[in-house]
Amino acid sequence: MSEQTLTTRNHDRNRAGMTYVYPVVSRRAGGVSVGVNLNPNNACNWRCIYCQVPDLARGGPPPIDLRLLEAELRRMLTDIVQGDFMARNVPAEMRRLNDVALSGNGEPTSAVEFAEVVSLIGRVLAEFGLLGKIKLVLITNGSLVHKPHVQEGLRRMQALGGEVWFKLDRATREGIRQINNAELEPERVYANLKTAAGLCPTWLQTCLFTLDGEPPAEAELAAYLDLLARAKAEGVPLHGVLLYGLARPSTQPEAGRLGRLPKAWLGAFADRIRQRCGLTVKTSP
């Protein structure tokens, strides 16, 4: 494996030399996250303008080689848990294994094998004595939660003590189109969020940044707060909000138009969420 020190600004999926499994130092996790990339062809059903995936294409993943994925995950965990991976690759202050995350170079739930992958990860974690000690996380845009194979995967995640990080960058049709290049009605997003939260512990993950030097419009922020307030009023069991800014450079055509928001701006918006919706908010500027 690579001897280059991992950083929060480099999430290169190829550095471990594997097809599906890669390690990252995650600022939101506060340690090492073992990523499982079910989209090795760099294909996604969305195209977020802040996405760091190179050569991103529209589409879904090829068939998943479950045996290879299991072998790679076992090899990675052996190196981390029983070997000297941490000493070789991770800054001293980040040398803790936090989670296994279904994430990668596209939407992981677009893999028809998604539920099987969840079960596979559970088996391997149990082998290493890690089940219940580290998290199993799904990082998703939530757009396919209405599909039966995704819901089955979420049920299996819940049984393993997993959690969902559900992307919600904007809450208007126009905002979703602009930031995520997806054609979705906010009602569909809300319905999928409600379903996800009912099946597995769910956090919202929201990326905020400047576009052409301007922060998100107040109308967009108000629509976002309205959606969260509705979820709270209707008893949707959200665990909270992961509010974060840009950490790694975008590889999309809009990259030059994007900028980081001040820490104070994110903190102020986090306070608005807490005051309006009564939710836990964690910020990562």
XYZ file of C-alpha atoms in Angstrom:
285
model
C 0.000 0.000 0.000
C 1.003 3.644 -0.363
C 3.428 5.086 2.181
C 2.228 8.644 1.550
C 0.699 10.303 4.603
C -3.074 10.593 4.361
C -4.612 14.039 4.730
C -8.141 15.436 4.889
C -7.555 17.151 1.531
C -6.625 13.986 -0.392
C -9.298 11.302 -0.776
C -7.711 9.544 -3.764
C -9.664 6.281 -4.171
C -6.738 4.632 -6.036
C -3.958 5.116 -3.513
C -4.441 1.671 -1.902
C -4.238 -0.080 -5.279
C -7.630 -1.728 -4.812
C -10.786 -1.688 -6.893
C -13.380 -1.075 -4.190
C -11.684 -0.272 -0.877
C -9.664 2.810 0.049
C -8.608 4.579 3.265
C -9.128 8.275 4.026
C -8.561 10.620 6.926
C -11.974 12.177 7.458
C -12.319 15.556 9.152
C -15.997 14.820 9.867
C -15.153 11.421 11.341
C -12.110 12.691 13.210
C -10.033 9.668 12.230
C -9.568 6.995 9.584
C -12.520 5.960 7.478
C -12.363 2.848 5.309
C -14.233 3.737 2.139
C -16.124 1.254 -0.008
C -16.456 2.570 -3.560
C -19.258 0.835 -5.466
C -18.789 3.160 -8.464
C -15.254 2.405 -9.714
C -16.314 3.626 -13.171
C -16.754 7.194 -11.815
C -20.451 7.188 -12.733
C -23.209 8.865 -10.732
C -26.848 9.792 -11.264
C -26.058 13.327 -10.035
C -23.324 15.822 -10.950
C -22.738 18.072 -7.983
C -20.741 21.128 -8.958
C -18.395 20.689 -5.980
C -17.652 17.010 -6.740
C -13.949 16.086 -6.618
C -14.305 12.888 -8.687
C -12.250 13.182 -11.909
C -13.857 12.265 -15.235
C -17.267 12.018 -13.593
C -19.899 10.524 -15.905
C -23.640 10.070 -15.702
C -24.832 6.553 -15.034
C -24.581 3.672 -12.607
C -21.930 1.161 -11.579
C -20.903 -2.044 -13.318
C -21.736 -5.353 -11.592
C -19.994 -5.601 -8.224
C -17.458 -8.394 -7.721
C -18.509 -9.316 -4.183
C -15.649 -11.779 -3.649
C -13.055 -9.184 -4.613
C -14.689 -6.530 -2.449
C -14.691 -8.887 0.560
C -11.042 -9.824 0.020
C -10.021 -6.162 -0.266
C -11.936 -5.154 2.860
C -10.387 -8.014 4.825
C -6.912 -7.047 3.587
C -7.384 -3.389 4.496
C -8.717 -4.123 7.979
C -5.897 -6.603 8.605
C -3.342 -3.890 7.809
C -5.130 -1.315 9.982
C -6.062 -3.488 12.970
C -3.178 -5.954 13.035
C -0.472 -4.208 11.008
C 1.344 -0.864 11.057
C -0.881 0.985 8.589
C -1.608 3.812 11.034
C 2.066 4.443 11.816
C 2.978 4.425 8.115
C 0.152 6.502 6.697
C -1.784 8.522 9.269
C -0.890 11.657 11.271
C -0.544 10.819 14.973
C -3.595 12.824 16.011
C -5.843 10.914 13.586
C -4.783 7.339 14.395
C -8.178 5.914 15.231
C -10.420 3.732 13.072
C -13.805 5.421 13.019
C -15.960 3.722 10.393
C -16.504 1.821 7.194
C -18.262 4.162 4.771
C -20.197 3.265 1.636
C -19.279 6.284 -0.430
C -16.842 6.590 -3.319
C -17.092 7.920 -6.861
C -20.853 7.850 -7.367
C -24.154 7.064 -5.686
C -23.592 3.762 -3.803
C -27.272 2.798 -3.663
C -27.360 2.653 -7.471
C -25.617 -0.742 -7.189
C -28.228 -3.485 -7.330
C -25.985 -5.465 -4.943
C -26.244 -2.729 -2.293
C -28.055 -4.861 0.319
C -25.653 -7.778 -0.256
C -22.710 -5.427 0.231
C -24.122 -4.250 3.568
C -24.381 -7.852 4.774
C -20.860 -8.597 3.503
C -19.428 -5.655 5.447
C -21.269 -6.810 8.559
C -19.714 -10.276 8.305
C -16.198 -8.908 7.903
C -16.582 -6.454 10.769
C -17.766 -9.306 12.981
C -14.680 -11.355 12.031
C -12.419 -8.535 13.221
C -14.401 -7.939 16.426
C -15.363 -4.480 15.162
C -19.129 -4.868 14.940
C -20.665 -2.366 17.326
C -17.274 -0.739 17.945
C -16.967 1.267 14.736
C -19.700 2.763 12.577
C -21.067 1.567 9.267
C -22.012 4.702 7.331
C -23.864 5.186 4.048
C -23.097 8.504 2.351
C -25.904 8.966 -0.164
C -27.744 11.559 -2.206
C -30.942 9.789 -1.135
C -32.469 9.854 -4.601
C -33.037 6.078 -4.783
C -34.402 5.452 -1.292
C -37.853 4.669 -2.732
C -36.428 1.539 -4.432
C -36.956 -1.843 -2.678
C -33.297 -2.952 -2.864
C -32.198 0.273 -1.192
C -34.772 -0.036 1.576
C -33.659 -3.621 2.215
C -30.083 -2.398 2.496
C -31.118 0.263 4.999
C -32.912 -2.343 7.112
C -29.732 -4.421 7.158
C -27.696 -1.342 8.076
C -30.016 -0.581 10.963
C -29.601 -4.139 12.244
C -25.816 -3.624 12.184
C -26.015 -0.309 14.071
C -25.298 1.711 10.926
C -26.292 5.232 10.007
C -27.164 7.214 6.882
C -25.714 10.558 5.834
C -28.398 11.911 3.491
C -27.317 14.725 1.165
C -29.457 17.866 1.244
C -27.581 20.816 -0.233
C -30.649 22.767 -1.354
C -34.387 22.460 -0.773
C -35.882 24.091 -3.878
C -36.209 22.553 -7.329
C -34.068 25.349 -8.786
C -31.397 24.988 -6.109
C -31.160 21.218 -6.544
C -30.812 21.702 -10.297
C -28.105 24.337 -9.883
C -25.961 22.595 -7.245
C -26.604 18.894 -7.863
C -27.610 18.931 -11.558
C -30.573 16.743 -10.644
C -34.218 17.165 -11.587
C -36.055 16.470 -8.340
C -39.103 17.933 -6.691
C -38.529 18.881 -3.035
C -41.509 16.681 -2.109
C -39.692 13.638 -3.499
C -36.580 14.560 -1.541
C -38.649 14.954 1.619
C -40.434 11.621 1.077
C -37.130 9.809 0.593
C -35.665 11.495 3.660
C -38.667 10.442 5.728
C -38.341 6.862 4.474
C -34.601 6.709 5.158
C -34.961 8.082 8.686
C -37.705 5.567 9.407
C -35.491 2.649 8.356
C -32.061 3.607 9.717
C -30.614 6.396 11.926
C -30.175 9.340 9.561
C -28.174 12.579 9.532
C -28.506 15.281 6.918
C -25.243 16.259 5.237
C -25.181 19.701 3.676
C -22.357 21.308 1.707
C -22.394 25.112 1.630
C -20.024 27.416 -0.242
C -19.866 30.622 -2.222
C -20.831 30.625 -5.905
C -19.445 33.517 -7.932
C -18.385 35.090 -4.649
C -21.853 34.984 -3.082
C -23.144 32.763 -0.254
C -26.378 30.801 -0.731
C -29.376 33.081 -1.291
C -31.614 33.764 1.692
C -34.562 32.220 -0.155
C -32.629 28.943 -0.426
C -31.649 29.026 3.235
C -35.268 29.718 4.231
C -36.542 26.791 2.139
C -33.943 24.529 3.759
C -34.985 25.617 7.247
C -38.652 25.149 6.345
C -38.001 21.551 5.247
C -36.144 20.767 8.483
C -38.837 22.408 10.577
C -41.481 20.350 8.785
C -39.531 17.164 9.477
C -39.308 18.083 13.141
C -43.024 18.921 13.352
C -43.998 15.654 11.638
C -41.812 13.552 13.902
C -39.223 12.471 11.343
C -36.483 11.035 13.595
C -33.476 12.938 12.263
C -30.312 12.636 14.342
C -29.011 16.006 13.240
C -27.188 17.942 10.537
C -23.603 17.642 9.297
C -22.874 21.099 7.935
C -19.646 21.394 5.995
C -17.745 23.595 3.592
C -15.348 22.870 0.742
C -12.267 20.886 1.761
C -11.018 19.495 -1.559
C -10.948 21.114 -5.005
C -13.794 20.385 -7.395
C -13.000 18.757 -10.735
C -16.212 20.019 -12.336
C -16.442 22.836 -14.913
C -17.788 25.182 -12.215
C -14.709 24.737 -9.986
C -13.410 28.259 -10.564
C -16.724 29.748 -9.432
C -16.667 28.050 -6.022
C -15.203 29.367 -2.790
C -15.094 28.579 0.902
C -17.438 30.288 3.330
C -16.018 31.842 6.497
C -16.154 29.655 9.588
C -18.285 32.314 11.267
C -20.888 32.160 8.467
C -21.290 28.390 8.841
C -21.473 28.780 12.603
C -24.204 31.398 12.324
C -26.279 29.208 10.014
C -25.784 26.253 12.361
C -27.249 28.423 15.132
C -30.275 29.200 12.942
C -30.869 25.475 12.437
C -30.613 24.787 16.175
C -32.927 27.643 17.098
C -35.562 26.992 14.417
C -35.536 23.195 14.368
C -34.022 22.046 17.642
C -31.570 19.734 15.874
C -27.994 18.815 16.709
C -25.619 20.441 14.208
C -21.964 19.551 13.642
C -19.904 21.915 11.492
C -16.765 21.209 9.450
C -15.666 24.450 7.769
